[in-house]
Short mmCIF file of C-alpha atoms in Angstrom, two decimals:
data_model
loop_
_atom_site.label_atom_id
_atom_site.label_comp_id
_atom_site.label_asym_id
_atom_site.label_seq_id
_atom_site.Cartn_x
_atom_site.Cartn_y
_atom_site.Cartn_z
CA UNK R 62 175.19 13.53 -8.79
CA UNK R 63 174.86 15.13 -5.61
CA UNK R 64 177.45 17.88 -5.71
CA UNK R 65 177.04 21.52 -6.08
CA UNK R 66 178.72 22.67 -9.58
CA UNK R 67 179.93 26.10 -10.65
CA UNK R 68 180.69 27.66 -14.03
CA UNK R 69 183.20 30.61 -14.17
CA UNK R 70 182.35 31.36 -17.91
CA UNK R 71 178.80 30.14 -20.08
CA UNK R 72 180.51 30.22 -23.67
CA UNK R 73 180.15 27.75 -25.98
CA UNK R 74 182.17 25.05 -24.36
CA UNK R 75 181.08 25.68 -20.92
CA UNK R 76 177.44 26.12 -21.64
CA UNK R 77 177.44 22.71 -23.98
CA UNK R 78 178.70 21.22 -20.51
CA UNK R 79 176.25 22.83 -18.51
CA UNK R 80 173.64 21.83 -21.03
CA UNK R 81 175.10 18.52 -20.50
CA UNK R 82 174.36 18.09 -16.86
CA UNK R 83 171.12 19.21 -17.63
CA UNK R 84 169.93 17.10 -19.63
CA UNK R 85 171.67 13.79 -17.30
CA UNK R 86 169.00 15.30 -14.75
CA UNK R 87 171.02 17.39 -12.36
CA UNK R 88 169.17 19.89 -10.80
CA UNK R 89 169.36 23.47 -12.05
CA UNK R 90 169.65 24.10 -8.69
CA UNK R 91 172.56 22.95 -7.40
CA UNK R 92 174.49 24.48 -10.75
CA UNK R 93 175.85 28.16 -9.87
CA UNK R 94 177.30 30.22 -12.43
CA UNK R 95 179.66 33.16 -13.24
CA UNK R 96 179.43 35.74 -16.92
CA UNK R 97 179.55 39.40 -16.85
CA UNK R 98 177.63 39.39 -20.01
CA UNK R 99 173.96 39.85 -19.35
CA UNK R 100 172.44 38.59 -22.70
CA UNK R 101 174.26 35.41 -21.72
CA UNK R 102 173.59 35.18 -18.66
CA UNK R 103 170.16 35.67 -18.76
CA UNK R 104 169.95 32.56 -21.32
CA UNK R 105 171.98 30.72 -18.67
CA UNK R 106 169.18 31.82 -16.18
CA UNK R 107 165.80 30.64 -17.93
CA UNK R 108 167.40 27.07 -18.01
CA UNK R 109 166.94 28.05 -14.06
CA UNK R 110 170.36 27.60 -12.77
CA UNK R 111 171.68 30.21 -10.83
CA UNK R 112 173.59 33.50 -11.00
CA UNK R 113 176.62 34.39 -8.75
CA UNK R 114 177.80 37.83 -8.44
CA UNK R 115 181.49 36.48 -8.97
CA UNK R 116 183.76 34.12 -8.97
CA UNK R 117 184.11 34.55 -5.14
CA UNK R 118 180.76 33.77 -4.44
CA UNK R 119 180.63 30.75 -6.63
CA UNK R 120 183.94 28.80 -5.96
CA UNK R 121 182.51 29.29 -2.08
CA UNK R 122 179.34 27.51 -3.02
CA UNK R 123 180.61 24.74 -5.31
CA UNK R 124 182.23 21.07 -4.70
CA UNK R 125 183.64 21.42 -8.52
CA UNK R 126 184.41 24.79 -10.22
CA UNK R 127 184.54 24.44 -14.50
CA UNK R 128 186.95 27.28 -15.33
CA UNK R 129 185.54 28.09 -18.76
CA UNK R 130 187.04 31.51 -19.50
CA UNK R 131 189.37 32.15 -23.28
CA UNK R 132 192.87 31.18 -21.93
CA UNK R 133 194.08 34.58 -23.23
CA UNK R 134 192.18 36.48 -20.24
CA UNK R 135 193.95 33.84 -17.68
CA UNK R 136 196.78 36.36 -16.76
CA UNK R 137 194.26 38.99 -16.31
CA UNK R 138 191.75 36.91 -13.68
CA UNK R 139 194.22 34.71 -11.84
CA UNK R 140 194.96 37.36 -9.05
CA UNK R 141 191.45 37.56 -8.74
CA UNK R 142 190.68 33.62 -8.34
CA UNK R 143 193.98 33.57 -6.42
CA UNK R 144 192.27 35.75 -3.58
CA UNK R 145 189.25 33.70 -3.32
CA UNK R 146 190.74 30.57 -3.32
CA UNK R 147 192.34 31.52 -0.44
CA UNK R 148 189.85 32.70 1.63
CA UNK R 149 188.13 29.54 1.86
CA UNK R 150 188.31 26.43 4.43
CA UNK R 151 189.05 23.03 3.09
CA UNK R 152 189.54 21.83 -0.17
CA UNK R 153 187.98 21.69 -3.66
CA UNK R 154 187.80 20.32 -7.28
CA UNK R 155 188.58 21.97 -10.10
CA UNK R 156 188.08 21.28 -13.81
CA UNK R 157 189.95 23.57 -16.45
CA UNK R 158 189.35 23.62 -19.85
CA UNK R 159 191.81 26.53 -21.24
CA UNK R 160 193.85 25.24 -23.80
CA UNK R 161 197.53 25.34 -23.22
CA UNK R 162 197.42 26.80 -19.41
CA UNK R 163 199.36 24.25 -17.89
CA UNK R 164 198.64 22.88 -14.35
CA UNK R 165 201.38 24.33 -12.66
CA UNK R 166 200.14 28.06 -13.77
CA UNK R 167 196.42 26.34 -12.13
CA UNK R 168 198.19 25.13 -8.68
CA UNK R 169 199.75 28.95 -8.48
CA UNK R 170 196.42 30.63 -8.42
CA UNK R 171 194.30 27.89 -6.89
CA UNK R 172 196.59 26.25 -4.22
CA UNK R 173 198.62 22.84 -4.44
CA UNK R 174 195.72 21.76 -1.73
CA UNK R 175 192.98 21.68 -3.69
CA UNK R 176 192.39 18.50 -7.36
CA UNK R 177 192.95 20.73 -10.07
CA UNK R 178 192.20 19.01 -13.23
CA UNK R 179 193.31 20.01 -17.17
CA UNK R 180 190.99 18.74 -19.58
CA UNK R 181 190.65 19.32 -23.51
CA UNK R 182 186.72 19.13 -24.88
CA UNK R 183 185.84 19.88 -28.77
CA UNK R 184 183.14 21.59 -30.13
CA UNK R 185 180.75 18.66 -30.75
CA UNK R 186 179.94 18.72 -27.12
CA UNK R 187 177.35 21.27 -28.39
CA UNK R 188 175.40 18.54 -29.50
CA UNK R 189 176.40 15.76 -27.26
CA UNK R 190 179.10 14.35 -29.49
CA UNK R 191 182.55 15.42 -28.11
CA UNK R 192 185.91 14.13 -27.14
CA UNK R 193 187.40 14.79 -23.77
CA UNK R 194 190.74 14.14 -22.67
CA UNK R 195 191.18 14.36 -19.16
CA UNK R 196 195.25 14.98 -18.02
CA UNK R 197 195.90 12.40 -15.36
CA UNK R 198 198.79 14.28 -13.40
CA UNK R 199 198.48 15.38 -9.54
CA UNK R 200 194.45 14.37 -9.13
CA UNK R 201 192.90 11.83 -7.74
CA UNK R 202 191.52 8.56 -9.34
CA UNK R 203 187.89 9.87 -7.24
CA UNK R 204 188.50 13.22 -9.63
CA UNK R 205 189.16 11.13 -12.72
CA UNK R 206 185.97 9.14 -12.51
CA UNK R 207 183.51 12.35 -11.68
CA UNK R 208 184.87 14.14 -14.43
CA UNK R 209 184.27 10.89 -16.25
CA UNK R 210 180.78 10.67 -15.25
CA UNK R 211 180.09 14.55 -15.95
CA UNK R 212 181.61 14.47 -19.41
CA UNK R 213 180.44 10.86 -20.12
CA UNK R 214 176.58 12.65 -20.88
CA UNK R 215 177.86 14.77 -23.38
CA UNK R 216 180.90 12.61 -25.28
CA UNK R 217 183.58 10.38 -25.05
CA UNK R 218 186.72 10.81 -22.71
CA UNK R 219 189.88 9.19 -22.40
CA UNK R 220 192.72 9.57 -20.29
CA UNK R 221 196.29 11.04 -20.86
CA UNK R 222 199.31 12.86 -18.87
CA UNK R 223 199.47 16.50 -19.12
CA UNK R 224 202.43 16.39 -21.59
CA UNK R 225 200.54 15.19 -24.10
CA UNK R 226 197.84 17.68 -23.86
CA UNK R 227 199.13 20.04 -26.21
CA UNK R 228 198.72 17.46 -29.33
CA UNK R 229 195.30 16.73 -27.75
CA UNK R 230 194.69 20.38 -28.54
CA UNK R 231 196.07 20.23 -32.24
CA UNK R 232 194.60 17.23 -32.55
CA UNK R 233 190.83 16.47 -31.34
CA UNK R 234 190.68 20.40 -29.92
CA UNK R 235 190.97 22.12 -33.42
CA UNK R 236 190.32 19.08 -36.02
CA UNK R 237 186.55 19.76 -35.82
CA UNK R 238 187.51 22.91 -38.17
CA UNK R 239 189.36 20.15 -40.21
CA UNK R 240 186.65 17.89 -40.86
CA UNK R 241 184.37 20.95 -41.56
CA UNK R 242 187.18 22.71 -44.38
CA UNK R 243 186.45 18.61 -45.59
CA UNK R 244 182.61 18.68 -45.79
CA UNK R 245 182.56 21.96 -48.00
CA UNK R 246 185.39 21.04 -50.09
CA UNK R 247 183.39 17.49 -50.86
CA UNK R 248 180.49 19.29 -51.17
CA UNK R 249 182.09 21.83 -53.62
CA UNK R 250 183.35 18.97 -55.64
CA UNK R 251 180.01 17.55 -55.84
CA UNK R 252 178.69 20.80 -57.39
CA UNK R 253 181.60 21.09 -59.48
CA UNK R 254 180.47 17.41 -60.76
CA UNK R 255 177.05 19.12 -61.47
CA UNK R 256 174.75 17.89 -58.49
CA UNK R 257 172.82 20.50 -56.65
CA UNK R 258 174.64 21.85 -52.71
CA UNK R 259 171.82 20.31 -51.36
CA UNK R 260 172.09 17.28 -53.23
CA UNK R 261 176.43 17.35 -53.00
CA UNK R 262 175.83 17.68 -48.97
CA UNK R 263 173.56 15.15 -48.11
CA UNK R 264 175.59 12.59 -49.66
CA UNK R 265 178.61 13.99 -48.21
CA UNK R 266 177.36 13.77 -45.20
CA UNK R 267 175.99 10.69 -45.28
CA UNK R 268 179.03 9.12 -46.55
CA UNK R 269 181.05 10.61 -43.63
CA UNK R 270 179.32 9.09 -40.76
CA UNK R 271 178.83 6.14 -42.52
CA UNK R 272 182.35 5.78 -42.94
CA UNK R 273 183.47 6.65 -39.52
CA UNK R 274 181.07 3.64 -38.59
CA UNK R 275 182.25 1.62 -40.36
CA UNK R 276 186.00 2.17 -38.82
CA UNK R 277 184.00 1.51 -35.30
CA UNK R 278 182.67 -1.19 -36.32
CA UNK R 279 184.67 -3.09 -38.72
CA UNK R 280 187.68 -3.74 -36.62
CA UNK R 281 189.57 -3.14 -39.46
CA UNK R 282 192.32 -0.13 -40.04
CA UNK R 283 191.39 3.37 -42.36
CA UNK R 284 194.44 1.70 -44.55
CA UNK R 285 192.72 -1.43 -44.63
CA UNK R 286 189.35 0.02 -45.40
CA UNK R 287 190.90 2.28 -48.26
CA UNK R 288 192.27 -0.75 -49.95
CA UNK R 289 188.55 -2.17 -50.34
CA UNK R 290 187.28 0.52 -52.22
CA UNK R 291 189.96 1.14 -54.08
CA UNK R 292 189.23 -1.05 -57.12
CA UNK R 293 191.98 -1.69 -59.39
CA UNK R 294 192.03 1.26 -62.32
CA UNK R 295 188.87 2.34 -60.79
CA UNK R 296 187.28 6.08 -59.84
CA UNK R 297 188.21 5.35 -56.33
CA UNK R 298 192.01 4.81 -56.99
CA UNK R 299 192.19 7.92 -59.50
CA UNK R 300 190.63 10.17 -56.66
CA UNK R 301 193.03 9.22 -54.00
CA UNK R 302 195.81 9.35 -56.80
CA UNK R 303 194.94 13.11 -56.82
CA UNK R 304 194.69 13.52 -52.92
CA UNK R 305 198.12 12.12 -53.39
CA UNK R 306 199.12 14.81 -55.27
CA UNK R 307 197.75 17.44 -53.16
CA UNK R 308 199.98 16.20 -49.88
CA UNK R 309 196.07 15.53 -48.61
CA UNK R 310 197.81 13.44 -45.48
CA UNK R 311 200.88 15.48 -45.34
CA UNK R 312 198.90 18.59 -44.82
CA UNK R 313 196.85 17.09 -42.22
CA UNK R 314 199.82 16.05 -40.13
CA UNK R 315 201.17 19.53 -40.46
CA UNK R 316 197.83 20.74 -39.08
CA UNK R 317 197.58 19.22 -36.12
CA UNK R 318 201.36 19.68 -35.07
CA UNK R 319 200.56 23.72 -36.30
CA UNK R 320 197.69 23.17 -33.73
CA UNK R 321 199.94 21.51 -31.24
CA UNK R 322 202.97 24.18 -31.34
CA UNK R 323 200.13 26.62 -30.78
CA UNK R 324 198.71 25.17 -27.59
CA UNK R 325 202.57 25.56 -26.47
CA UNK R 326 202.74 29.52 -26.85
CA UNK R 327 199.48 30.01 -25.86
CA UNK R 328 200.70 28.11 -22.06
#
């Protein structure tokens, strides 16, 4: 990719991105980067990218800006991007990934000239494992397919329009934390059974990515699936009698639309 790339925030999400584009073999060199914190910074550094001074400097150097900052602080540095945005010739690209800022709060502070793209990542991107949905509305089908290429080294993306970026949020942004409150509680059972936590996780473990691929790869539904193992007055069949009881899929459901109406006041 032979585009100059800038990162206005190194946290977890951004650096797993930056990490990313490392690792497909972009050069250091052409990534610039913004965070006040030194510690982080200088971690940022070593990998031998490069430094900016602000966000100024390195929206003036960049094709494609990542804006990487905790939408919370968005009120408090939009003036500021506002300002530099303006003082530059021509146009450019830029990828958001603040949950629940919606474009139209982006176009105010960076200009209805320039491809601002919304898009929601997960956690797993720290390890090359993450979902990515990229919000189709107002950009470009060239935008769509870089962003596409950039996240494609460090997940899975699919497309959606920005309306539906909220339940992207409650759903694939926060149900990482879901599927780890699953692992311990598993593993918990497991001990409670009277295996070792060592013991209890490794098969939990094991047993969740081997059933997620077999849901890839089987062609079949989770319903569908269910039904196999479930064996007629068998262990199976009492377990998921008592997830039953516990509203296991009903409390899911109300997590990710908690997660969704979230997004909302956080825009």
């Amino acid at each position: 990719m032979n585009k100059n790339i800038f990162f206005a925030g190194t946290g977890n999400m951004g650096g797993a991105i930056l990490r990313g584009l490392l690792n497909a073999k972009v050069s250091p060199k052409s990534i610039f980067f913004f965070d006040p914190n030194d510690t982080a910074a200088a971690a940022v550094s070593k990998l031998g990218c490069v430094r900016v001074k602000n966000f100024a400097e390195g929206v003036k150097k960049a094709d494609i800006t990542f804006l990487c900052v905790k939408p919370q602080i968005f009120k408090l540095v939009s003036n500021e991007w506002k300002n530099a945005v303006k003082a530059i010739k021509g146009t450019k690209t830029f990828v958001s990934i603040m949950a629940g800022v919606k474009r139209e709060s982006l176009i105010a502070a960076l200009g209805s000239k320039n491809q601002v793209l919304r898009v929601m990542p997960n956690l797993p991107l720290t390890v090359g494992r993450g979902t990515v949905a990229l919000a189709t509305d107002g950009v470009s089908e060239d935008t769509l397919k870089t962003a596409e290429e950039i996240f494609g080294t460090i997940g899975v993306t699919c497309r959606v329009t920005e309306s539906l970026m909220d339940a992207v949020t409650g759903l694939s942004g926060s149900a990482p934390a879901y599927v780890f409150e699953f692992i311990e509680g598993l593993t918990r059972g497991g001990v409670k059974a009277g295996l070792t936590r060592d013991v209890a996780l490794k098969l939990t473990l094991g047993t969740i990515e081997g059933a997620v691929e077999l849901v890839k790869q089987s062609g079949k539904s989770p319903s569908d699936l269910c039904a196999m193992v479930c064996s007629p007055g068998g262990t199976t069949i009492a377990g998921v009698d008592a997830l039953e009881e516990g509203a296991f899929r009903s409390t899911l459901i109300k997590a990710v639309v908690a997660g969704t109406i979230r997004s909302k006041e956080l825009g």
